[in-house]
Coordinates of N, CA and C in Angstrom, one line a residue:
Chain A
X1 N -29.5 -17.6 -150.4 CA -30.5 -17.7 -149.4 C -29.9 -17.6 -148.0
X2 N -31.1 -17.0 -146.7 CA -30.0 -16.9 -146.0 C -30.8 -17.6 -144.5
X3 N -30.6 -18.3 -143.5 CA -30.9 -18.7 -142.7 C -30.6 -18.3 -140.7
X4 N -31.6 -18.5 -140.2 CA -30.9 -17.6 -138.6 C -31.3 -19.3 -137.8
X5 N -30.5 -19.2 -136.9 CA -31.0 -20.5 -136.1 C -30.7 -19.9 -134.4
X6 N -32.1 -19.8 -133.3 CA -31.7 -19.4 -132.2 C -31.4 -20.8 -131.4
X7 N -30.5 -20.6 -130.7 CA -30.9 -21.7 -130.0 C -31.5 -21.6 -128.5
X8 N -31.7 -21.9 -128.3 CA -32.7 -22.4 -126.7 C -33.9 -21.4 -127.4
X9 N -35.1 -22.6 -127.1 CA -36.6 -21.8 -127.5 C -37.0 -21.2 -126.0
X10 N -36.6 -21.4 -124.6 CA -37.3 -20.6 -123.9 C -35.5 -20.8 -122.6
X11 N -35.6 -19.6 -122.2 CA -33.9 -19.0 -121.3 C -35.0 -18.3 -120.5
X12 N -34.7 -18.7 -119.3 CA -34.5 -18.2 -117.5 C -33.8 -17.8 -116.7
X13 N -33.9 -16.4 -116.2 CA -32.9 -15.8 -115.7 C -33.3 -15.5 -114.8
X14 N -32.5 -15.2 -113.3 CA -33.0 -14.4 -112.4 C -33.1 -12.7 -112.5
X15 N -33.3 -12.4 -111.8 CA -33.7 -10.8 -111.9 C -31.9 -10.2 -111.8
X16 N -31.6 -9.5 -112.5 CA -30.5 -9.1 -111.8 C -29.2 -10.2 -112.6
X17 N -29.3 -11.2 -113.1 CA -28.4 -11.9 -113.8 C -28.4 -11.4 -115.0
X18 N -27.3 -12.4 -115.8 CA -26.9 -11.6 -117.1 C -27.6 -12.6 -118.0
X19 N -28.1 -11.7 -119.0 CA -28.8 -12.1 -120.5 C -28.0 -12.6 -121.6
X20 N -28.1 -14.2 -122.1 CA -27.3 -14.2 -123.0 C -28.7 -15.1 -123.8
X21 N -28.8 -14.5 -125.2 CA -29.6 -15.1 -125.8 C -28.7 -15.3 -127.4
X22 N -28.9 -16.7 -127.8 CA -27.8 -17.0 -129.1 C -29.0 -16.7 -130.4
X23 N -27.8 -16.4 -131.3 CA -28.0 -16.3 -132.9 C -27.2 -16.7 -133.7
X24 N -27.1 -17.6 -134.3 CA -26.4 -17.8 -135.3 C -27.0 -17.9 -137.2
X25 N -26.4 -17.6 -138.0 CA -26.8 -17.4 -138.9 C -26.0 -17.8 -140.1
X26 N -26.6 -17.6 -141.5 CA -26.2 -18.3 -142.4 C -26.7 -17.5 -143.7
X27 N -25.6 -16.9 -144.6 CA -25.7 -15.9 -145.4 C -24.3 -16.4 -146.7
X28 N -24.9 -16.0 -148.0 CA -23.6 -16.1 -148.7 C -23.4 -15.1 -149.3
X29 N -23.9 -14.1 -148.3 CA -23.4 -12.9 -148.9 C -23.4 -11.7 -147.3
X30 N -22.6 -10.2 -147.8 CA -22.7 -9.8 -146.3 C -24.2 -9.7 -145.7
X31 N -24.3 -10.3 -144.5 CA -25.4 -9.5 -143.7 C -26.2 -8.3 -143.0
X32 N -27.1 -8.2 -142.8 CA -27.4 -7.1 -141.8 C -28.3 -8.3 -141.2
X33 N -27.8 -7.5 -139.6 CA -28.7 -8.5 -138.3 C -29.6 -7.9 -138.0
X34 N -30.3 -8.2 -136.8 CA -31.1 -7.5 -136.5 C -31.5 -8.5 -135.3
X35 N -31.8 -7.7 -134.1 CA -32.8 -8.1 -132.8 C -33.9 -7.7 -132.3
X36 N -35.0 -8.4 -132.7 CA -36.4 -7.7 -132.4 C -37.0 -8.0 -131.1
X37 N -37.6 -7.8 -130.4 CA -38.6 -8.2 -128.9 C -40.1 -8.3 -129.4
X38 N -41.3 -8.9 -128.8 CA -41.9 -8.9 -129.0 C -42.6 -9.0 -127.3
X39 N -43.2 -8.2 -126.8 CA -44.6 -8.7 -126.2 C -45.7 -9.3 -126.1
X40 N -46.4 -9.7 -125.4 CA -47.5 -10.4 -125.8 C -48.9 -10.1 -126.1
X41 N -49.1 -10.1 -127.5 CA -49.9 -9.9 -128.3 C -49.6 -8.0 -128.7
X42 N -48.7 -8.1 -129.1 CA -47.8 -6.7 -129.7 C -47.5 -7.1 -130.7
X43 N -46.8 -6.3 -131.9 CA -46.0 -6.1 -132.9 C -44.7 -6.9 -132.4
X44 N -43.8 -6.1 -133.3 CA -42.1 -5.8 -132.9 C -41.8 -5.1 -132.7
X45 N -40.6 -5.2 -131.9 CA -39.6 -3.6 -131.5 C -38.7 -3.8 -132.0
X46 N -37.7 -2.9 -132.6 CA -36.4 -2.9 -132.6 C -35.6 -2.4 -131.9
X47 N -34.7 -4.1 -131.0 CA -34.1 -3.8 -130.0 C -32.3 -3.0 -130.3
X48 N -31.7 -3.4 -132.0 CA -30.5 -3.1 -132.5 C -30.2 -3.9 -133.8
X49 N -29.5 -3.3 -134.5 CA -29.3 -3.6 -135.5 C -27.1 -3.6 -135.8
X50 N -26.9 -4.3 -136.7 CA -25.8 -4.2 -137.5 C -25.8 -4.7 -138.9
X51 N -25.3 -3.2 -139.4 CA -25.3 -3.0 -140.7 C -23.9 -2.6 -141.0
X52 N -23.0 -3.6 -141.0 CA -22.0 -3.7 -141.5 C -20.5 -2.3 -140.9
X53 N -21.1 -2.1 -139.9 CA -20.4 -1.1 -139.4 C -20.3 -1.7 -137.9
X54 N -19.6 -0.8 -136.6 CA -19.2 -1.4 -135.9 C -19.6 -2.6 -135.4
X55 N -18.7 -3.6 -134.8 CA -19.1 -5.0 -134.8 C -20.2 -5.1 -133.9
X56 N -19.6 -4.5 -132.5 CA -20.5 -4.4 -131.3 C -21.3 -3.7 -131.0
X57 N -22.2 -4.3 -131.2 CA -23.3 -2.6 -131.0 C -24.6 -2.7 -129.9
X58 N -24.9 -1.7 -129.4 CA -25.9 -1.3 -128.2 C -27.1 -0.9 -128.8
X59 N -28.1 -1.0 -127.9 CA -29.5 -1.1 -128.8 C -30.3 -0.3 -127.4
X60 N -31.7 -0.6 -127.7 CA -32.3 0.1 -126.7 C -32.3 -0.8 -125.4
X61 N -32.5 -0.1 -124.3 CA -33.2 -1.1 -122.4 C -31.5 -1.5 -122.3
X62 N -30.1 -1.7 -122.6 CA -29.4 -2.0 -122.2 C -28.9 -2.8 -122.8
X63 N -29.6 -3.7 -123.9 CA -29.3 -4.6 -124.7 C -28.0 -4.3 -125.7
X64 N -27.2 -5.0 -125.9 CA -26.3 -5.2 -127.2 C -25.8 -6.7 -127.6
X65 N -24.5 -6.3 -128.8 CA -25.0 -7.7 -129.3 C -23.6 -7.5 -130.2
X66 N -22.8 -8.6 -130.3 CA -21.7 -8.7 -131.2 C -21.5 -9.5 -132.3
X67 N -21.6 -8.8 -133.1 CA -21.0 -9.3 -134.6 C -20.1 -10.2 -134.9
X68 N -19.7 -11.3 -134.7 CA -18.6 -12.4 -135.5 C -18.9 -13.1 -136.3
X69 N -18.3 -12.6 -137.5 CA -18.1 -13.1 -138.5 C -18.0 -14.9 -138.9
X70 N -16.2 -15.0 -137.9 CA -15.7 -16.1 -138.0 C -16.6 -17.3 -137.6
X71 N -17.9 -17.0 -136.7 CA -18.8 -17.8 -135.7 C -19.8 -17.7 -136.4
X72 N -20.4 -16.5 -137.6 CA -21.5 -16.6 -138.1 C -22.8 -16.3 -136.6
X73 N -22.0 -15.9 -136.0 CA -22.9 -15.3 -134.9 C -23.1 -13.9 -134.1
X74 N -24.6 -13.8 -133.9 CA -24.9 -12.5 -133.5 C -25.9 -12.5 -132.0
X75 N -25.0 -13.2 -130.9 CA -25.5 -13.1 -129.9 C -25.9 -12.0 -129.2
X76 N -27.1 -12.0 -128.4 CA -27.7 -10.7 -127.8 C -27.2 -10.8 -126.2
X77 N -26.8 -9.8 -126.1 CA -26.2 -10.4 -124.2 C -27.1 -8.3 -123.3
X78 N -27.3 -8.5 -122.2 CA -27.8 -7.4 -121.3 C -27.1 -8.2 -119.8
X79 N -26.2 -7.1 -119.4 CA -25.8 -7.2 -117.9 C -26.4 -7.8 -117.1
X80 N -27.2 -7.0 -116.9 CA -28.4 -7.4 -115.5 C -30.1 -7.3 -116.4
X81 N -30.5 -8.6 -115.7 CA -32.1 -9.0 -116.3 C -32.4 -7.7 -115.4
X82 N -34.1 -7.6 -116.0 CA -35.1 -6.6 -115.0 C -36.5 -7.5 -115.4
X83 N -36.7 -7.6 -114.6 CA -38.3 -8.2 -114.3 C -39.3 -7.7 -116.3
X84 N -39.0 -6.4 -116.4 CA -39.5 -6.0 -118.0 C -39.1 -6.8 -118.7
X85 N -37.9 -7.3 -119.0 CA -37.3 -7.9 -120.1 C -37.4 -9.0 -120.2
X86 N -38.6 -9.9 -119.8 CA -39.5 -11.0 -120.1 C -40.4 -10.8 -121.3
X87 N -40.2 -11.3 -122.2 CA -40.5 -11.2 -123.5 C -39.9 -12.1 -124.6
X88 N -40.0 -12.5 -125.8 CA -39.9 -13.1 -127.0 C -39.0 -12.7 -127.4
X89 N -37.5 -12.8 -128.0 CA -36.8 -12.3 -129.0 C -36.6 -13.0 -130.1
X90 N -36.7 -12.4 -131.1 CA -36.7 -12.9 -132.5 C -35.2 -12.2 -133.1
X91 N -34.0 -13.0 -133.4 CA -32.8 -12.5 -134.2 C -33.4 -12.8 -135.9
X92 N -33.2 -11.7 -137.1 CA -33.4 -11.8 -137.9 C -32.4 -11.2 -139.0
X93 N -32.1 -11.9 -140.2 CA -31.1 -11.3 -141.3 C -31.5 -10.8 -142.4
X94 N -30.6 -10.5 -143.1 CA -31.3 -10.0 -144.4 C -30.2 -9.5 -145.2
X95 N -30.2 -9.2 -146.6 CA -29.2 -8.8 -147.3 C -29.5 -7.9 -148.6
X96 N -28.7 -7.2 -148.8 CA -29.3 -6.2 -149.7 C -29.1 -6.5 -151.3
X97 N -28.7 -7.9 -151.2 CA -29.5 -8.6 -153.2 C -31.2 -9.1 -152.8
X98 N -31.6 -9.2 -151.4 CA -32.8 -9.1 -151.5 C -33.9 -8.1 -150.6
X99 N -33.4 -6.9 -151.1 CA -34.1 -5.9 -150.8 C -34.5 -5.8 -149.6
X100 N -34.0 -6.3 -148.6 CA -33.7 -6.4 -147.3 C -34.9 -7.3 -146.6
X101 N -35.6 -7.9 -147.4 CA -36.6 -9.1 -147.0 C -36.2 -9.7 -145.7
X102 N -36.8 -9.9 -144.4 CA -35.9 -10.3 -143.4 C -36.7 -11.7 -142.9
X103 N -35.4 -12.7 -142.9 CA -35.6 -13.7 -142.4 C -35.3 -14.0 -140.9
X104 N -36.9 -14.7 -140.5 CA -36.5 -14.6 -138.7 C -36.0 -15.8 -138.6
X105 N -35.8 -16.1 -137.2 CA -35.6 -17.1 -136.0 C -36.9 -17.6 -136.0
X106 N -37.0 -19.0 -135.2 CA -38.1 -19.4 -134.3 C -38.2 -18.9 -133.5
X107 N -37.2 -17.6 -132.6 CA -37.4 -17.2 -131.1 C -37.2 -17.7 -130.1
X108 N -36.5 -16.8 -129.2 CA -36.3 -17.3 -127.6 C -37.4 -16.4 -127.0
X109 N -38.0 -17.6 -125.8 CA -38.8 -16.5 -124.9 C -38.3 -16.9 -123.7
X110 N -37.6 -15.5 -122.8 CA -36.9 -15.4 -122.0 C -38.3 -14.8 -121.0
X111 N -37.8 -15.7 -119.6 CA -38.3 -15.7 -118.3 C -37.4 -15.0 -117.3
X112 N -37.8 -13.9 -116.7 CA -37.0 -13.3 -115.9 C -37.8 -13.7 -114.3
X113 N -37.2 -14.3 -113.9 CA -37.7 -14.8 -112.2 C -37.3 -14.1 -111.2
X114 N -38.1 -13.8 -110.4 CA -37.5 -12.5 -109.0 C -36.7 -13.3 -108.2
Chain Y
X1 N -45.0 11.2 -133.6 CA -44.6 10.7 -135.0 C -45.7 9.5 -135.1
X2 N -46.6 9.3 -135.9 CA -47.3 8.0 -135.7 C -46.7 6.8 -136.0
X3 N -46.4 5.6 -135.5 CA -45.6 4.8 -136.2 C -46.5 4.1 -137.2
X4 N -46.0 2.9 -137.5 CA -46.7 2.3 -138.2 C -48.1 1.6 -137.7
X5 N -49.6 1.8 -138.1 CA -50.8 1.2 -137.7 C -51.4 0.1 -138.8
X6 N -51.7 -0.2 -138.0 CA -52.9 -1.5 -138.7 C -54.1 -1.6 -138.4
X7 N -55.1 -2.1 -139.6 CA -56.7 -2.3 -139.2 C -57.2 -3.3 -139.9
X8 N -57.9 -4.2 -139.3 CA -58.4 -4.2 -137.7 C -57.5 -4.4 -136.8
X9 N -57.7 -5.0 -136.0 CA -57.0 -5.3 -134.8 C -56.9 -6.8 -135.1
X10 N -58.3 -7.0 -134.8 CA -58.6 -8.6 -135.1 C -59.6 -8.7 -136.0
X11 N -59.8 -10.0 -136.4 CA -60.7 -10.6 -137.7 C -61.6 -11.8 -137.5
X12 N -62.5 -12.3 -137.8 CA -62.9 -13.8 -137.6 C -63.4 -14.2 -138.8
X13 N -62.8 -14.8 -139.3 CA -63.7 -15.2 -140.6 C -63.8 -17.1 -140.9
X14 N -64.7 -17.1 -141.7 CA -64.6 -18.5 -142.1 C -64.4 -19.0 -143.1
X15 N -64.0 -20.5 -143.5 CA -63.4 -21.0 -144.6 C -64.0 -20.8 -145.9
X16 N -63.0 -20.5 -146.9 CA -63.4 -19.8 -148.0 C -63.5 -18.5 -148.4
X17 N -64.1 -17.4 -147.7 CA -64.1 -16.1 -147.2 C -62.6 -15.6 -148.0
X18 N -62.7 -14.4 -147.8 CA -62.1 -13.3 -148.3 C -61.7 -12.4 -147.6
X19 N -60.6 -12.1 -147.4 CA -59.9 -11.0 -146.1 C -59.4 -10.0 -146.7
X20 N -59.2 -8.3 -146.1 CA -58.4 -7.3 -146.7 C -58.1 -7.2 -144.8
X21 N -56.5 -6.4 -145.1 CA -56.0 -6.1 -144.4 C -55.6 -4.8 -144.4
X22 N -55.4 -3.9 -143.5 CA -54.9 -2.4 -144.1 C -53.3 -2.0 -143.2
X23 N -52.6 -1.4 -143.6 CA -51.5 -1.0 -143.0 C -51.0 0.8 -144.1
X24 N -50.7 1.7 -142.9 CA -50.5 2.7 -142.6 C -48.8 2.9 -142.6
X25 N -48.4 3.3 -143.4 CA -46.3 3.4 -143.0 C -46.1 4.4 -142.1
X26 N -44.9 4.1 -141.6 CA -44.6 5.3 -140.6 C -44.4 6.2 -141.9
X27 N -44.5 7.8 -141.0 CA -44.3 8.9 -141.6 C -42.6 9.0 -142.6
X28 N -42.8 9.3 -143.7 CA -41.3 8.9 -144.5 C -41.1 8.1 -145.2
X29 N -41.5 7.1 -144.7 CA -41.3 5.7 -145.5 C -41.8 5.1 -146.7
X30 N -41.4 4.8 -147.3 CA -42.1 4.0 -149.2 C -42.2 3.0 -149.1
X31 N -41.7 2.2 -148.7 CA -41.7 0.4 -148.4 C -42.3 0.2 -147.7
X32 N -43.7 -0.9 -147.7 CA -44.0 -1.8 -146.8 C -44.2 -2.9 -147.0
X33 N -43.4 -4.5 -146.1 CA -43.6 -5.1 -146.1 C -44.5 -6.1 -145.5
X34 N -44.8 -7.3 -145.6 CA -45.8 -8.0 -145.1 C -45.3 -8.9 -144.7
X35 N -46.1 -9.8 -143.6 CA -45.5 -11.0 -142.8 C -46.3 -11.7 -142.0
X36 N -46.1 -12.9 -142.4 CA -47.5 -14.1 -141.5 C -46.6 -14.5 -140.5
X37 N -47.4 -14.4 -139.0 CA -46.9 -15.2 -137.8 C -47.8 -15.8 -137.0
X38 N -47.1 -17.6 -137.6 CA -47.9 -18.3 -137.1 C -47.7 -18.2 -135.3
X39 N -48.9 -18.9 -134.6 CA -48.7 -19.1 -133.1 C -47.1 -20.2 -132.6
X40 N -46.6 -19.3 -131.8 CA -45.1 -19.9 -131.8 C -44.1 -20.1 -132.8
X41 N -44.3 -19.2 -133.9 CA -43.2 -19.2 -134.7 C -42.7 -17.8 -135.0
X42 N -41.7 -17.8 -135.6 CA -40.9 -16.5 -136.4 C -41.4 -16.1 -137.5
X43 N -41.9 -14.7 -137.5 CA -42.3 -13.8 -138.7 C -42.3 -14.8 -139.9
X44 N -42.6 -14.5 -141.1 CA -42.5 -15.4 -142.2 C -42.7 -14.2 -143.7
X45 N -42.1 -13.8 -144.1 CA -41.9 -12.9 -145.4 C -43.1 -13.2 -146.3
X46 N -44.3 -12.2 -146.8 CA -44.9 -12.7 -147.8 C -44.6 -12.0 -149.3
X47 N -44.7 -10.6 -148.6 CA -43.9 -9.7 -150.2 C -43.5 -8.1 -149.6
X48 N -43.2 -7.6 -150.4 CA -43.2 -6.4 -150.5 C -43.2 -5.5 -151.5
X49 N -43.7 -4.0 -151.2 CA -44.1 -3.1 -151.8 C -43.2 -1.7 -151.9
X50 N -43.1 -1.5 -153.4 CA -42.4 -0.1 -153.3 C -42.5 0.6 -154.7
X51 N -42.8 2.1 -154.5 CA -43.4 2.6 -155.8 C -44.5 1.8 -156.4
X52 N -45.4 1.4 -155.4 CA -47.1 0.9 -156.1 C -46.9 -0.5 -156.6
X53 N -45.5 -1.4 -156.7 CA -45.3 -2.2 -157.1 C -45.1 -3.4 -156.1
X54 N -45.4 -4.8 -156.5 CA -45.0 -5.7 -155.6 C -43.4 -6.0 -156.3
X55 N -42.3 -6.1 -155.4 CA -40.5 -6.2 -155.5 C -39.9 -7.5 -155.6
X56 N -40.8 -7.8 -154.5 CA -40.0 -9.5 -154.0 C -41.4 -10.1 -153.2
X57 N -41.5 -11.5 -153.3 CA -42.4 -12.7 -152.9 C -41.6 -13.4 -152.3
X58 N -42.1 -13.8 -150.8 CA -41.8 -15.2 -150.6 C -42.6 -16.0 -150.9
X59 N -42.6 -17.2 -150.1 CA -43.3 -18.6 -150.4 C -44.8 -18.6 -150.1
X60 N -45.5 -17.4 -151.0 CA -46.8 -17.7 -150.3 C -47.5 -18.1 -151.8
X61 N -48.2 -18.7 -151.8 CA -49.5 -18.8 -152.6 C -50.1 -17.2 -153.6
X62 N -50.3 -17.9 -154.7 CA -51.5 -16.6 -155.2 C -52.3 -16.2 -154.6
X63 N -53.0 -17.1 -153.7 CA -53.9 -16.2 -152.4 C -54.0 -15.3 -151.9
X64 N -52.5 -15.2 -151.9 CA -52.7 -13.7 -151.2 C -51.8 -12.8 -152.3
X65 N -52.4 -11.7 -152.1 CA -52.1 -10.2 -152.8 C -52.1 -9.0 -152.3
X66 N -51.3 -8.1 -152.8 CA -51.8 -7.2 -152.1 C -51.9 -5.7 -153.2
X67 N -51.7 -4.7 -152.5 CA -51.4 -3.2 -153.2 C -50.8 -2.5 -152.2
X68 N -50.1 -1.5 -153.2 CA -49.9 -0.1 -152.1 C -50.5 1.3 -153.3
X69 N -50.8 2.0 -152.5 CA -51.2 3.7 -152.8 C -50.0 4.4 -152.7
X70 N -51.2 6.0 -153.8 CA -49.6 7.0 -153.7 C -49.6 7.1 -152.5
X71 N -49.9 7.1 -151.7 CA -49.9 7.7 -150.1 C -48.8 6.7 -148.9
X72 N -48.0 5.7 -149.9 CA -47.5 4.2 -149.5 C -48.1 3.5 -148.8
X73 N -49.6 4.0 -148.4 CA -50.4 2.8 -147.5 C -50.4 1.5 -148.3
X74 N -50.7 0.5 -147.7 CA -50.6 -0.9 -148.5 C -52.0 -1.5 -147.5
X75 N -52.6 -2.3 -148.6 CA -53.6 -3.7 -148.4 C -53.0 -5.1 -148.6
X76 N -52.9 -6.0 -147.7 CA -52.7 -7.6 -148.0 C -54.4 -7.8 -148.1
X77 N -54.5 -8.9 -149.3 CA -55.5 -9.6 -149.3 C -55.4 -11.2 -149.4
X78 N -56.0 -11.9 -149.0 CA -56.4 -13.1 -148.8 C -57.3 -13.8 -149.1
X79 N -57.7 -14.6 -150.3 CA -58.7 -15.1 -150.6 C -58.8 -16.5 -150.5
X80 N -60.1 -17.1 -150.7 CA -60.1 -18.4 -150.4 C -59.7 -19.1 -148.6
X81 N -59.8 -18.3 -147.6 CA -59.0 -18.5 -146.7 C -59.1 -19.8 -146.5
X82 N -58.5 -20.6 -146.0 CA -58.2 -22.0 -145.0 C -57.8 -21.8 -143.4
X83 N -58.0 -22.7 -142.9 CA -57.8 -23.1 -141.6 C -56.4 -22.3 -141.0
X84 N -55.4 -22.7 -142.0 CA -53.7 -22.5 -141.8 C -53.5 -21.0 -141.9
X85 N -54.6 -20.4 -142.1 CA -54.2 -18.9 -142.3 C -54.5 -18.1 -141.0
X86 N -54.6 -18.9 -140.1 CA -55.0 -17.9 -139.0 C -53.8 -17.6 -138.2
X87 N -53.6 -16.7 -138.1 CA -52.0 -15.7 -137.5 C -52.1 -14.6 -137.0
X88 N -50.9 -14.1 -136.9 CA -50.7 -12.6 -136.4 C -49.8 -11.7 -138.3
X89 N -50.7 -10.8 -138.2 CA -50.2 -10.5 -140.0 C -49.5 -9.2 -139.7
X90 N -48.5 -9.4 -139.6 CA -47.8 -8.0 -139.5 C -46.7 -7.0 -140.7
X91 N -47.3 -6.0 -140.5 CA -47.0 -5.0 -141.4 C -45.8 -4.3 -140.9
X92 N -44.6 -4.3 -142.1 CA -43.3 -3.3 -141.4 C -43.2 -2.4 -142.4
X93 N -42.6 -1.1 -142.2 CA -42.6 0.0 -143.5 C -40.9 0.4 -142.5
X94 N -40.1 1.2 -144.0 CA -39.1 1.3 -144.1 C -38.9 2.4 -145.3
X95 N -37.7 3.6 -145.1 CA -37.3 4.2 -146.0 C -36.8 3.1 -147.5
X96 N -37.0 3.3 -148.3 CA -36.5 2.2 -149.3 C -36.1 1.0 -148.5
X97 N -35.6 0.1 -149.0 CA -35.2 -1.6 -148.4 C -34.3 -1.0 -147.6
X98 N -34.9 -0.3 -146.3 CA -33.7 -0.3 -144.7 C -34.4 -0.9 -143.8
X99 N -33.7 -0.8 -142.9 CA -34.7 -1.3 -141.7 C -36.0 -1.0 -141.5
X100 N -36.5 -2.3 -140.9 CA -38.1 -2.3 -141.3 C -38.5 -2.0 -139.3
X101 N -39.5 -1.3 -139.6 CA -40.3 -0.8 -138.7 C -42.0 -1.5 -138.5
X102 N -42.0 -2.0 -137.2 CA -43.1 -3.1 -137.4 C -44.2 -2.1 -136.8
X103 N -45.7 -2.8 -137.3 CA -46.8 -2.3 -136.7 C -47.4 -3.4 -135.7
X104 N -48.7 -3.2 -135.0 CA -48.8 -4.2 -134.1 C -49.3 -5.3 -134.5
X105 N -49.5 -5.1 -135.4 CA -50.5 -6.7 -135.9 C -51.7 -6.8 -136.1
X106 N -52.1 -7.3 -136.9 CA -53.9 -7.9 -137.3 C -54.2 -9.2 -136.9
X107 N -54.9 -9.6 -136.2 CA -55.1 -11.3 -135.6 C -56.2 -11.9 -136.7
X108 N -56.2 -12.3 -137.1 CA -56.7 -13.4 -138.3 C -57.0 -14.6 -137.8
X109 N -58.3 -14.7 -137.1 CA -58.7 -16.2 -137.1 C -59.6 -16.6 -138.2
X110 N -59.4 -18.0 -138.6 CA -60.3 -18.3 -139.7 C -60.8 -19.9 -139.0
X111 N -62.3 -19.8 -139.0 CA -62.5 -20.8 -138.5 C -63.7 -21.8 -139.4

């Protein structure tokens, strides 16, 4: 079975500061990650994924996100906030003994302040 | 490219009632999955569909069911509704079990 835990349910940034949103996770087997956004009263996006190939990887709007193993963590970090990137992120896992069924987070919803 | 759609938008039904849901896969795709989201919480897995078959279940109840067509569109259905089922039900489609591709959601109030 595999479990994600975000921490901080709601992160504020100013406009123009840097984005760090946590994931950590819990798998007994390899993972694939994944970072979704959501808007309000939207679906999901998919902001980036890793699938077992490079650790560090870039996603869409500027976003990326690094793979550590050792930490069991797949933090999401963006340079500079922008007033858009006020929205819900959900980090979610999954593994391919279960047909990639993906388990979420509770979610951070990130406040970008002018 | 249409992505993935869903219908209705929204729902209102009341206790006991009977719900269908419809979801449309992106173009390509054979897998679609299903997912209840409660207010303030993370997605929640109910099953999925591939080759007309349901693959894998999570923790939901016989209440809900579903199908998919040759065409890989898929129906969740819901019967007996209760109170606790009112959500955002969102539908994701994917080439076989890869990354899932979400639609916007069906709002489900049951009151």
């Amino acid at each position: 079975a595999q479990s994600v835990t975000q921490l901080g349910s709601h992160v504020s940034v100013s406009e123009g500061a840097l984005v760090l949103l946590r994931c950590n996770y819990s798998s007994s087997v390899p993972p694939y990650l994944f970072w979704y956004v959501q808007y309000p009263n939207q679906g999901l996006q998919l902001l980036l994924k890793y699938t077992s190939a490079a650790t560090l990887v870039k996603g869409i709007n500027g976003f990326e996100a690094e793979f550590k193993k050792s930490e069991t963590s797949f933090h999401l970090t963006k340079p500079s906030a922008h007033m858009s990137d006020a929205a819900e992120y959900f980090c979610a896992v999954s593994t391919s003994t279960g047909r990639r069924a993906l388990t979420f987070g509770s979610g951070t919803r990130l406040q970008v302040q002018p | 490219d249409a992505g993935v759609t869903q219908s209705p938008t929204h729902l209102i039904k009341t206790r006991g009632q009977q719900v269908t849901l419809r979801c449309s896969p992106k173009s390509g795709h054979d897998t679609v999955s299903w997912y209840q989201q409660a207010l303030g919480q993370g997605p929640q897995f109910i099953f999925q569909y591939y080759e007309e078959e349901e693959r894998q279940r999570g923790n939901f109840p016989d209440r809900f069911s579903g199908h998919q067509f040759p065409n890989y569109s898929s129906e969740l259905n819901v019967n007996a509704l209760l109170l606790g089922d009112s959500a955002l039900y969102l539908c994701a489609s994917s080439l076989t079990p890869d990354t899932q591709y979400f639609g916007p959601g069906t709002r489900l109030t049951v009151l």
